[in-house]
């Protein structure tokens, strides 16, 4: 039976994980993501799952990689320096094609920075934090209900494409409270991992189907295979030849690129007649809604393009937007990160103005309105 609750964004993320079928959480407490771990510690035993607090952030993500290989849906949550520490294992899960979900509730950095203050400074780290050429899927919610639904979506994508998926909350969204209607979890379709269709003796762990994604056998079910962070061939054993290297890296990218239109998610708000477009995401989008409504009352034609899937970046959609408006404004709580992607996609067709704020305070609707009026 559906129920209406007043939840924090971090709580909704944890509940979304439970609804998606998560039965294992490993992590290390760190502000402002700690509530996710606290709630999972309480909720997982209630649904037959396991929670473990590891000795550090690296062990936390290592544990969920291992649990995922046994067939479990898994979650870890972190912030700031913890996200930095997890990067090597994100790369490992990418090349070994292990489905995991990481929630990163962003705070001011670098280093310890301002643990309790909001920021959106990890957006480029989400894309390039782990080394090498690699695909990335990262989602960013702008409301408590979206924390719930996008967490479920993260598992759908992670299981489908056999890769890490990042949930990029910020402190504003993680700690704000809103009314949310929670459905009966039994009515929610759980993401299902594609399993092998051949006998164990015929199984090649990294032989892809036509969608570029190999079926995945759970450890302990009779299928034995090698998992490594080295470049490997279809058997899973290392193969560092130029041909094998190119083949693997190309497939890792193409399994995402071929479905980019299915993965890309965004919202358009009052853009039909807009002359000014605000491109933003996460907690900053909250201020943009209000600023746009205030601007409209003054006769200023402003609309918003809100990023929901940040990576892959919606280049095609931003390029189309650049043909329709006179100027694009990019407000974000960092020194200027996603504005570079917007400029690249706009290809000089329209001026792109950054509104960067990095003083540990959110951008208020009045500040954003004043910026728009001063263009």
JSON list of N, CA and C in Angstrom, two decimals, residues 116-144:
[
{"chain": "A", "resi": 116, "resn": "UNK", "atom": "N", "xyz": [29.92, 20.34, 6.08]},
{"chain": "A", "resi": 116, "resn": "UNK", "atom": "CA", "xyz": [28.47, 20.52, 6.23]},
{"chain": "A", "resi": 116, "resn": "UNK", "atom": "C", "xyz": [27.89, 21.51, 5.23]},
{"chain": "A", "resi": 117, "resn": "UNK", "atom": "N", "xyz": [28.69, 22.00, 4.31]},
{"chain": "A", "resi": 117, "resn": "UNK", "atom": "CA", "xyz": [28.24, 23.04, 3.38]},
{"chain": "A", "resi": 117, "resn": "UNK", "atom": "C", "xyz": [27.99, 22.46, 1.99]},
{"chain": "A", "resi": 118, "resn": "UNK", "atom": "N", "xyz": [27.01, 23.03, 1.28]},
{"chain": "A", "resi": 118, "resn": "UNK", "atom": "CA", "xyz": [26.67, 22.50, -0.04]},
{"chain": "A", "resi": 118, "resn": "UNK", "atom": "C", "xyz": [27.65, 22.91, -1.12]},
{"chain": "A", "resi": 119, "resn": "UNK", "atom": "N", "xyz": [27.85, 22.03, -2.08]},
{"chain": "A", "resi": 119, "resn": "UNK", "atom": "CA", "xyz": [28.68, 22.31, -3.25]},
{"chain": "A", "resi": 119, "resn": "UNK", "atom": "C", "xyz": [28.30, 21.33, -4.35]},
{"chain": "A", "resi": 120, "resn": "UNK", "atom": "N", "xyz": [28.74, 21.66, -5.56]},
{"chain": "A", "resi": 120, "resn": "UNK", "atom": "CA", "xyz": [28.58, 20.77, -6.71]},
{"chain": "A", "resi": 120, "resn": "UNK", "atom": "C", "xyz": [29.93, 20.65, -7.41]},
{"chain": "A", "resi": 121, "resn": "UNK", "atom": "N", "xyz": [30.95, 20.44, -6.60]},
{"chain": "A", "resi": 121, "resn": "UNK", "atom": "CA", "xyz": [32.31, 20.48, -7.09]},
{"chain": "A", "resi": 121, "resn": "UNK", "atom": "C", "xyz": [32.88, 19.16, -7.56]},
{"chain": "A", "resi": 122, "resn": "UNK", "atom": "N", "xyz": [32.06, 18.09, -7.55]},
{"chain": "A", "resi": 122, "resn": "UNK", "atom": "CA", "xyz": [32.56, 16.77, -7.93]},
{"chain": "A", "resi": 122, "resn": "UNK", "atom": "C", "xyz": [32.05, 16.32, -9.29]},
{"chain": "A", "resi": 123, "resn": "UNK", "atom": "N", "xyz": [31.48, 17.25, -10.07]},
{"chain": "A", "resi": 123, "resn": "UNK", "atom": "CA", "xyz": [30.84, 16.85, -11.32]},
{"chain": "A", "resi": 123, "resn": "UNK", "atom": "C", "xyz": [31.85, 16.37, -12.35]},
{"chain": "A", "resi": 124, "resn": "UNK", "atom": "N", "xyz": [32.99, 17.04, -12.43]},
{"chain": "A", "resi": 124, "resn": "UNK", "atom": "CA", "xyz": [34.02, 16.59, -13.37]},
{"chain": "A", "resi": 124, "resn": "UNK", "atom": "C", "xyz": [34.76, 15.39, -12.80]},
{"chain": "A", "resi": 125, "resn": "UNK", "atom": "N", "xyz": [34.88, 15.30, -11.49]},
{"chain": "A", "resi": 125, "resn": "UNK", "atom": "CA", "xyz": [35.48, 14.11, -10.89]},
{"chain": "A", "resi": 125, "resn": "UNK", "atom": "C", "xyz": [34.64, 12.89, -11.21]},
{"chain": "A", "resi": 126, "resn": "UNK", "atom": "N", "xyz": [33.33, 13.06, -11.24]},
{"chain": "A", "resi": 126, "resn": "UNK", "atom": "CA", "xyz": [32.46, 11.94, -11.60]},
{"chain": "A", "resi": 126, "resn": "UNK", "atom": "C", "xyz": [32.77, 11.43, -13.00]},
{"chain": "A", "resi": 127, "resn": "UNK", "atom": "N", "xyz": [33.13, 12.35, -13.89]},
{"chain": "A", "resi": 127, "resn": "UNK", "atom": "CA", "xyz": [33.41, 11.96, -15.26]},
{"chain": "A", "resi": 127, "resn": "UNK", "atom": "C", "xyz": [34.82, 11.41, -15.42]},
{"chain": "A", "resi": 128, "resn": "UNK", "atom": "N", "xyz": [35.80, 12.05, -14.77]},
{"chain": "A", "resi": 128, "resn": "UNK", "atom": "CA", "xyz": [37.20, 11.73, -15.05]},
{"chain": "A", "resi": 128, "resn": "UNK", "atom": "C", "xyz": [37.98, 11.35, -13.80]},
{"chain": "A", "resi": 129, "resn": "UNK", "atom": "N", "xyz": [37.30, 11.05, -12.69]},
{"chain": "A", "resi": 129, "resn": "UNK", "atom": "CA", "xyz": [37.99, 10.78, -11.44]},
{"chain": "A", "resi": 129, "resn": "UNK", "atom": "C", "xyz": [38.86, 9.54, -11.48]},
{"chain": "A", "resi": 130, "resn": "UNK", "atom": "N", "xyz": [38.36, 8.50, -12.11]},
{"chain": "A", "resi": 130, "resn": "UNK", "atom": "CA", "xyz": [39.20, 7.31, -12.27]},
{"chain": "A", "resi": 130, "resn": "UNK", "atom": "C", "xyz": [39.96, 7.44, -13.58]},
{"chain": "A", "resi": 131, "resn": "UNK", "atom": "N", "xyz": [41.13, 6.79, -13.66]},
{"chain": "A", "resi": 131, "resn": "UNK", "atom": "CA", "xyz": [42.02, 7.06, -14.78]},
{"chain": "A", "resi": 131, "resn": "UNK", "atom": "C", "xyz": [41.64, 6.24, -16.01]},
{"chain": "A", "resi": 132, "resn": "UNK", "atom": "N", "xyz": [42.19, 6.69, -17.13]},
{"chain": "A", "resi": 132, "resn": "UNK", "atom": "CA", "xyz": [41.97, 5.96, -18.38]},
{"chain": "A", "resi": 132, "resn": "UNK", "atom": "C", "xyz": [40.70, 6.38, -19.10]},
{"chain": "A", "resi": 133, "resn": "UNK", "atom": "N", "xyz": [40.51, 5.82, -20.27]},
{"chain": "A", "resi": 133, "resn": "UNK", "atom": "CA", "xyz": [39.30, 6.06, -21.06]},
{"chain": "A", "resi": 133, "resn": "UNK", "atom": "C", "xyz": [38.21, 5.12, -20.56]},
{"chain": "A", "resi": 134, "resn": "UNK", "atom": "N", "xyz": [37.08, 5.67, -20.20]},
{"chain": "A", "resi": 134, "resn": "UNK", "atom": "CA", "xyz": [36.02, 4.85, -19.62]},
{"chain": "A", "resi": 134, "resn": "UNK", "atom": "C", "xyz": [34.67, 5.53, -19.78]},
{"chain": "A", "resi": 135, "resn": "UNK", "atom": "N", "xyz": [33.61, 4.76, -19.90]},
{"chain": "A", "resi": 135, "resn": "UNK", "atom": "CA", "xyz": [32.27, 5.34, -19.93]},
{"chain": "A", "resi": 135, "resn": "UNK", "atom": "C", "xyz": [31.80, 5.67, -18.52]},
{"chain": "A", "resi": 136, "resn": "UNK", "atom": "N", "xyz": [30.84, 6.57, -18.42]},
{"chain": "A", "resi": 136, "resn": "UNK", "atom": "CA", "xyz": [30.29, 6.94, -17.11]},
{"chain": "A", "resi": 136, "resn": "UNK", "atom": "C", "xyz": [28.80, 7.19, -17.26]},
{"chain": "A", "resi": 137, "resn": "UNK", "atom": "N", "xyz": [28.03, 6.73, -16.27]},
{"chain": "A", "resi": 137, "resn": "UNK", "atom": "CA", "xyz": [26.63, 7.13, -16.13]},
{"chain": "A", "resi": 137, "resn": "UNK", "atom": "C", "xyz": [26.50, 7.77, -14.76]},
{"chain": "A", "resi": 138, "resn": "UNK", "atom": "N", "xyz": [26.04, 9.02, -14.72]},
{"chain": "A", "resi": 138, "resn": "UNK", "atom": "CA", "xyz": [25.85, 9.74, -13.47]},
{"chain": "A", "resi": 138, "resn": "UNK", "atom": "C", "xyz": [24.52, 10.49, -13.51]},
{"chain": "A", "resi": 139, "resn": "UNK", "atom": "N", "xyz": [23.74, 10.33, -12.46]},
{"chain": "A", "resi": 139, "resn": "UNK", "atom": "CA", "xyz": [22.42, 10.95, -12.36]},
{"chain": "A", "resi": 139, "resn": "UNK", "atom": "C", "xyz": [22.42, 11.94, -11.20]},
{"chain": "A", "resi": 140, "resn": "UNK", "atom": "N", "xyz": [21.69, 13.04, -11.34]},
{"chain": "A", "resi": 140, "resn": "UNK", "atom": "CA", "xyz": [21.66, 14.03, -10.26]},
{"chain": "A", "resi": 140, "resn": "UNK", "atom": "C", "xyz": [20.23, 14.47, -9.97]},
{"chain": "A", "resi": 141, "resn": "UNK", "atom": "N", "xyz": [19.69, 14.12, -8.79]},
{"chain": "A", "resi": 141, "resn": "UNK", "atom": "CA", "xyz": [18.32, 14.49, -8.43]},
{"chain": "A", "resi": 141, "resn": "UNK", "atom": "C", "xyz": [18.20, 15.93, -7.97]},
{"chain": "A", "resi": 142, "resn": "UNK", "atom": "N", "xyz": [17.01, 16.50, -8.11]},
{"chain": "A", "resi": 142, "resn": "UNK", "atom": "CA", "xyz": [16.74, 17.87, -7.67]},
{"chain": "A", "resi": 142, "resn": "UNK", "atom": "C", "xyz": [15.61, 17.94, -6.66]},
{"chain": "A", "resi": 143, "resn": "UNK", "atom": "N", "xyz": [15.16, 16.78, -6.18]},
{"chain": "A", "resi": 143, "resn": "UNK", "atom": "CA", "xyz": [14.08, 16.76, -5.19]},
{"chain": "A", "resi": 143, "resn": "UNK", "atom": "C", "xyz": [14.17, 15.47, -4.40]},
{"chain": "A", "resi": 144, "resn": "UNK", "atom": "N", "xyz": [13.45, 15.43, -3.29]},
{"chain": "A", "resi": 144, "resn": "UNK", "atom": "CA", "xyz": [13.41, 14.21, -2.49]},
{"chain": "A", "resi": 144, "resn": "UNK", "atom": "C", "xyz": [12.73, 13.07, -3.26]}
]
